[in-house]
Every structure is written in C-alpha cells, then in structure tokens.
One Martini backbone bead per residue (centre of mass of N, CA, C, O) as a GRO file, in nm:
protein
  242
    1UNK     BB    1   5.437   9.895   7.360
    2UNK     BB    2   5.395   9.845   7.676
    3UNK     BB    3   5.440  10.016   7.972
    4UNK     BB    4   5.555   9.966   8.306
    5UNK     BB    5   5.527  10.292   8.394
    6UNK     BB    6   5.227  10.383   8.369
    7UNK     BB    7   5.119  10.333   8.667
    8UNK     BB    8   5.301  10.585   8.785
    9UNK     BB    9   5.129  10.784   8.664
   10UNK     BB   10   5.026  11.124   8.725
   11UNK     BB   11   4.756  11.345   8.783
   12UNK     BB   12   4.588  11.610   8.805
   13UNK     BB   13   4.337  11.739   8.947
   14UNK     BB   14   4.038  11.849   8.840
   15UNK     BB   15   3.916  12.150   8.802
   16UNK     BB   16   3.584  12.310   8.817
   17UNK     BB   17   3.605  12.591   8.658
   18UNK     BB   18   3.592  12.412   8.411
   19UNK     BB   19   3.573  12.199   8.183
   20UNK     BB   20   3.650  11.885   8.251
   21UNK     BB   21   3.701  11.763   7.971
   22UNK     BB   22   3.893  11.988   7.874
   23UNK     BB   23   4.107  11.941   8.094
   24UNK     BB   24   4.178  11.656   8.009
   25UNK     BB   25   4.274  11.721   7.728
   26UNK     BB   26   4.500  11.914   7.811
   27UNK     BB   27   4.657  11.715   7.993
   28UNK     BB   28   4.719  11.494   7.786
   29UNK     BB   29   4.861  11.672   7.570
   30UNK     BB   30   5.080  11.783   7.761
   31UNK     BB   31   5.204  11.509   7.833
   32UNK     BB   32   5.285  11.415   7.551
   33UNK     BB   33   5.476  11.658   7.501
   34UNK     BB   34   5.657  11.662   7.762
   35UNK     BB   35   5.739  11.338   7.723
   36UNK     BB   36   5.760  11.244   7.425
   37UNK     BB   37   5.545  11.057   7.315
   38UNK     BB   38   5.506  10.793   7.124
   39UNK     BB   39   5.367  10.621   6.902
   40UNK     BB   40   5.194  10.364   7.095
   41UNK     BB   41   5.176  10.471   7.366
   42UNK     BB   42   5.070  10.380   7.678
   43UNK     BB   43   4.851  10.544   7.903
   44UNK     BB   44   4.579  10.366   7.950
   45UNK     BB   45   4.290  10.310   8.101
   46UNK     BB   46   3.986  10.411   8.177
   47UNK     BB   47   4.001  10.349   8.479
   48UNK     BB   48   4.274  10.483   8.534
   49UNK     BB   49   4.193  10.771   8.441
   50UNK     BB   50   3.957  10.816   8.629
   51UNK     BB   51   4.131  10.795   8.888
   52UNK     BB   52   4.357  11.009   8.819
   53UNK     BB   53   4.138  11.249   8.761
   54UNK     BB   54   3.857  11.224   8.909
   55UNK     BB   55   3.639  11.097   8.703
   56UNK     BB   56   3.389  11.016   8.514
   57UNK     BB   57   3.322  10.811   8.253
   58UNK     BB   58   3.164  11.025   8.086
   59UNK     BB   59   3.385  11.242   8.091
   60UNK     BB   60   3.606  11.075   7.961
   61UNK     BB   61   3.452  11.009   7.701
   62UNK     BB   62   3.441  11.303   7.602
   63UNK     BB   63   3.748  11.347   7.591
   64UNK     BB   64   3.813  11.111   7.394
   65UNK     BB   65   3.656  11.219   7.153
   66UNK     BB   66   3.835  11.466   7.116
   67UNK     BB   67   4.113  11.324   7.094
   68UNK     BB   68   4.036  11.157   6.844
   69UNK     BB   69   3.955  11.394   6.656
   70UNK     BB   70   4.259  11.516   6.684
   71UNK     BB   71   4.469  11.267   6.684
   72UNK     BB   72   4.598  11.189   6.981
   73UNK     BB   73   4.428  10.916   7.009
   74UNK     BB   74   4.393  10.566   7.072
   75UNK     BB   75   4.154  10.294   7.074
   76UNK     BB   76   4.188   9.969   7.239
   77UNK     BB   77   4.071   9.665   7.257
   78UNK     BB   78   4.114   9.442   7.488
   79UNK     BB   79   4.379   9.283   7.560
   80UNK     BB   80   4.609   9.541   7.605
   81UNK     BB   81   4.446   9.776   7.601
   82UNK     BB   82   4.341  10.126   7.537
   83UNK     BB   83   4.531  10.420   7.561
   84UNK     BB   84   4.693  10.578   7.279
   85UNK     BB   85   4.924  10.714   7.097
   86UNK     BB   86   4.906  10.877   6.810
   87UNK     BB   87   4.958  10.884   6.457
   88UNK     BB   88   5.045  11.178   6.317
   89UNK     BB   89   4.999  11.373   6.070
   90UNK     BB   90   5.098  11.665   5.935
   91UNK     BB   91   4.805  11.772   5.896
   92UNK     BB   92   4.712  11.730   6.185
   93UNK     BB   93   4.923  11.914   6.316
   94UNK     BB   94   4.835  12.168   6.168
   95UNK     BB   95   4.546  12.176   6.275
   96UNK     BB   96   4.630  12.201   6.575
   97UNK     BB   97   4.779  12.467   6.548
   98UNK     BB   98   4.530  12.630   6.467
   99UNK     BB   99   4.365  12.567   6.720
  100UNK     BB  100   4.564  12.699   6.919
  101UNK     BB  101   4.534  12.981   6.808
  102UNK     BB  102   4.236  13.008   6.887
  103UNK     BB  103   4.290  12.967   7.196
  104UNK     BB  104   4.546  13.182   7.238
  105UNK     BB  105   4.606  13.363   7.016
  106UNK     BB  106   4.658  13.621   6.755
  107UNK     BB  107   4.770  13.857   6.576
  108UNK     BB  108   4.625  13.995   6.309
  109UNK     BB  109   4.880  14.087   6.159
  110UNK     BB  110   5.007  13.804   6.135
  111UNK     BB  111   4.779  13.683   5.964
  112UNK     BB  112   4.789  13.887   5.731
  113UNK     BB  113   5.076  13.819   5.636
  114UNK     BB  114   5.007  13.532   5.548
  115UNK     BB  115   4.782  13.606   5.354
  116UNK     BB  116   4.953  13.778   5.166
  117UNK     BB  117   5.142  13.537   5.085
  118UNK     BB  118   4.893  13.358   4.963
  119UNK     BB  119   4.753  13.527   4.739
  120UNK     BB  120   4.917  13.450   4.486
  121UNK     BB  121   4.837  13.149   4.481
  122UNK     BB  122   4.532  13.191   4.476
  123UNK     BB  123   4.521  13.363   4.217
  124UNK     BB  124   4.658  13.170   4.025
  125UNK     BB  125   4.439  12.953   4.051
  126UNK     BB  126   4.198  13.127   3.965
  127UNK     BB  127   4.294  13.209   3.679
  128UNK     BB  128   4.332  12.893   3.579
  129UNK     BB  129   4.033  12.763   3.715
  130UNK     BB  130   3.806  12.919   3.622
  131UNK     BB  131   3.468  12.956   3.577
  132UNK     BB  132   3.175  13.078   3.483
  133UNK     BB  133   3.051  13.048   3.764
  134UNK     BB  134   3.273  13.197   3.916
  135UNK     BB  135   3.248  13.468   3.772
  136UNK     BB  136   2.955  13.522   3.846
  137UNK     BB  137   2.998  13.522   4.152
  138UNK     BB  138   3.215  13.746   4.166
  139UNK     BB  139   3.042  13.970   4.042
  140UNK     BB  140   2.823  13.965   4.260
  141UNK     BB  141   3.007  14.024   4.502
  142UNK     BB  142   3.133  14.284   4.387
  143UNK     BB  143   2.870  14.445   4.363
  144UNK     BB  144   2.800  14.436   4.665
  145UNK     BB  145   3.063  14.565   4.762
  146UNK     BB  146   3.030  14.837   4.617
  147UNK     BB  147   2.761  14.918   4.766
  148UNK     BB  148   2.929  14.873   5.071
  149UNK     BB  149   3.220  14.994   5.097
  150UNK     BB  150   3.158  15.248   5.313
  151UNK     BB  151   3.078  15.032   5.507
  152UNK     BB  152   3.233  14.920   5.795
  153UNK     BB  153   3.081  14.639   5.796
  154UNK     BB  154   2.978  14.539   5.514
  155UNK     BB  155   3.245  14.588   5.367
  156UNK     BB  156   3.415  14.386   5.527
  157UNK     BB  157   3.244  14.132   5.472
  158UNK     BB  158   3.262  14.155   5.162
  159UNK     BB  159   3.565  14.120   5.140
  160UNK     BB  160   3.572  13.825   5.260
  161UNK     BB  161   3.380  13.698   5.056
  162UNK     BB  162   3.563  13.741   4.813
  163UNK     BB  163   3.814  13.585   4.916
  164UNK     BB  164   3.674  13.320   4.953
  165UNK     BB  165   3.579  13.277   4.657
  166UNK     BB  166   3.860  13.270   4.538
  167UNK     BB  167   3.972  13.028   4.710
  168UNK     BB  168   3.754  12.812   4.614
  169UNK     BB  169   3.896  12.759   4.328
  170UNK     BB  170   4.109  12.602   4.439
  171UNK     BB  171   4.251  12.269   4.404
  172UNK     BB  172   4.408  12.323   4.668
  173UNK     BB  173   4.325  12.201   4.968
  174UNK     BB  174   4.536  12.322   5.157
  175UNK     BB  175   4.527  12.616   5.069
  176UNK     BB  176   4.223  12.659   5.097
  177UNK     BB  177   4.186  12.581   5.396
  178UNK     BB  178   4.395  12.769   5.524
  179UNK     BB  179   4.282  13.036   5.418
  180UNK     BB  180   3.991  13.015   5.532
  181UNK     BB  181   4.082  13.000   5.830
  182UNK     BB  182   4.216  13.278   5.840
  183UNK     BB  183   3.965  13.440   5.773
  184UNK     BB  184   3.799  13.345   6.013
  185UNK     BB  185   3.988  13.456   6.227
  186UNK     BB  186   3.977  13.755   6.149
  187UNK     BB  187   3.671  13.790   6.174
  188UNK     BB  188   3.654  13.710   6.474
  189UNK     BB  189   3.860  13.939   6.578
  190UNK     BB  190   3.687  14.181   6.392
  191UNK     BB  191   3.372  14.197   6.451
  192UNK     BB  192   3.393  14.502   6.619
  193UNK     BB  193   3.577  14.603   6.369
  194UNK     BB  194   3.766  14.766   6.171
  195UNK     BB  195   4.047  14.744   5.994
  196UNK     BB  196   4.163  15.013   6.094
  197UNK     BB  197   4.144  14.926   6.396
  198UNK     BB  198   4.288  14.632   6.381
  199UNK     BB  199   4.521  14.772   6.221
  200UNK     BB  200   4.870  14.867   6.260
  201UNK     BB  201   4.845  15.096   5.996
  202UNK     BB  202   4.965  15.366   5.887
  203UNK     BB  203   4.719  15.512   5.675
  204UNK     BB  204   4.518  15.285   5.666
  205UNK     BB  205   4.242  15.215   5.433
  206UNK     BB  206   3.976  15.018   5.330
  207UNK     BB  207   3.750  15.251   5.195
  208UNK     BB  208   3.884  15.327   4.942
  209UNK     BB  209   3.886  15.368   4.605
  210UNK     BB  210   4.154  15.227   4.555
  211UNK     BB  211   4.074  14.956   4.688
  212UNK     BB  212   3.839  14.897   4.503
  213UNK     BB  213   4.004  14.885   4.236
  214UNK     BB  214   4.179  14.646   4.323
  215UNK     BB  215   3.945  14.442   4.339
  216UNK     BB  216   3.861  14.474   4.046
  217UNK     BB  217   4.136  14.369   3.936
  218UNK     BB  218   4.114  14.086   4.041
  219UNK     BB  219   3.860  14.007   3.877
  220UNK     BB  220   3.969  14.076   3.593
  221UNK     BB  221   4.200  13.869   3.596
  222UNK     BB  222   4.019  13.623   3.621
  223UNK     BB  223   3.841  13.671   3.372
  224UNK     BB  224   4.099  13.688   3.163
  225UNK     BB  225   4.351  13.499   3.251
  226UNK     BB  226   4.577  13.696   3.382
  227UNK     BB  227   4.854  13.637   3.555
  228UNK     BB  228   5.006  13.912   3.571
  229UNK     BB  229   4.763  14.080   3.664
  230UNK     BB  230   4.720  13.920   3.923
  231UNK     BB  231   4.995  13.979   4.051
  232UNK     BB  232   4.968  14.290   4.058
  233UNK     BB  233   4.709  14.302   4.227
  234UNK     BB  234   4.833  14.170   4.476
  235UNK     BB  235   5.054  14.380   4.530
  236UNK     BB  236   4.847  14.617   4.563
  237UNK     BB  237   4.681  14.470   4.804
  238UNK     BB  238   4.874  14.476   5.013
  239UNK     BB  239   4.874  14.564   5.354
  240UNK     BB  240   5.161  14.471   5.438
  241UNK     BB  241   5.486  14.576   5.371
  242UNK     BB  242   5.474  14.843   5.161
   0.00000   0.00000   0.00000
C-alpha cells in the first residue's frame, strides 16, 4: 500500500563530484536500509524523485536501471504506480553483499580464508563430477602452470586459472558462482603484486616446489576420483591458518 508520508521525505541534493546517477543509487539504497522500508513500500514517482534529487529525468532513468538490476526497486506503471521497494530473494541480497565488498574493499587475507574454507567442497564436487574433457583441460592448465611456476606474475595467474577450472566442474551453481567471484576479487586486488607480497603470512611462498607438488596432487585426486586424496590435498594446500 502507498504511504501517505512519502511526500514528506526529502533527499540530499546530489553533489557533482561523482557520477550523479551513482550517487542517486547510493542515496536510495541507503534510505531503504536506514528506514527499514519493507518490500512494496512506495518511494515516489519519477517526477517526485527528479525534484527531490535535483536531477534530470535521463539521470534518474539511469539510476533506476541500476537499482532495478540490483533488485533494489520495482517500477509500476499507471495510476498509483511509481517506484517501490523490491522484494529481494536471499540470493539477490548475497549478490549485493559481494558487490558492496568490491566497492568498499576487504582485506585479501579475509577473502583467502573464505576461499580456503570452500576449497574442500569445490574439490569434493570436482572429484565426483569431473568428465574426461574436464581432466584434459585441467592437465593442460597444470602443464602451463608448471612451465611458469617460478614466474611471479604468470605463475600467480596460472594458479588462479587452475582453481577457476576446478570450481567450474561443480554442479552447485551457488558454490561455483561464489567461489569464482572470490577468485576474481583476489586477482583484482593483487594484480600488481605476488601472493607473497599480498598475503601477510610469515614464511609463506607461493612459488616453492612443495606448493607445485600440492597442486599436482589436487589434479591427480580429481583424475583418480579419490575423494580422500582430494581432501588431503586441500588440507595441504591451505594458505592461512595452517
């Protein structure tokens, strides 16, 4: 139901220092969270929001496209229509949380800890669900990784390519998607550094022969379909908390 107090709501005028549409998106989402607005709550009409934000219709339209894509608002046409708070599913809320991490930043070590925790589930799925084509791909990626293992840049990229390919085998779409997004985040944050530089782990080195053999053990466990060998390889592989 439409609220009679919607007309009294006011927004801050958008400062021109950043993208105006982005600032509108931030302001609307912050308002929804701060006021605890329930799904279906009417925020206002396009004209009302243009006036309250002091922006042009085209700018508001750009912001609304982003808000709809994020699942934050619904747009309803006709009499009594306007912009309403959307009913977000748990998966949509999870996706937004990951997006906020990208925007606000998170320590790489924290992300690595989560990745380490997910590795066992990812490996378990890979061991049980791999196909001949998956094995061929993994062997090719592993061969390339071995060739560049001691290169601080190519070796690190090859490492993440291997972990991505392992995760892609999982039939669990939630696990697969979340894992791959975490890998993307880590790669983005460490684009100009080696893992040794990026992780505050005393004595840890990414490019030792021991680490290479651990990755080879991961692939051998997947090739053989040995669940216990895969679990042990994951435990040996863990970067943090060992």
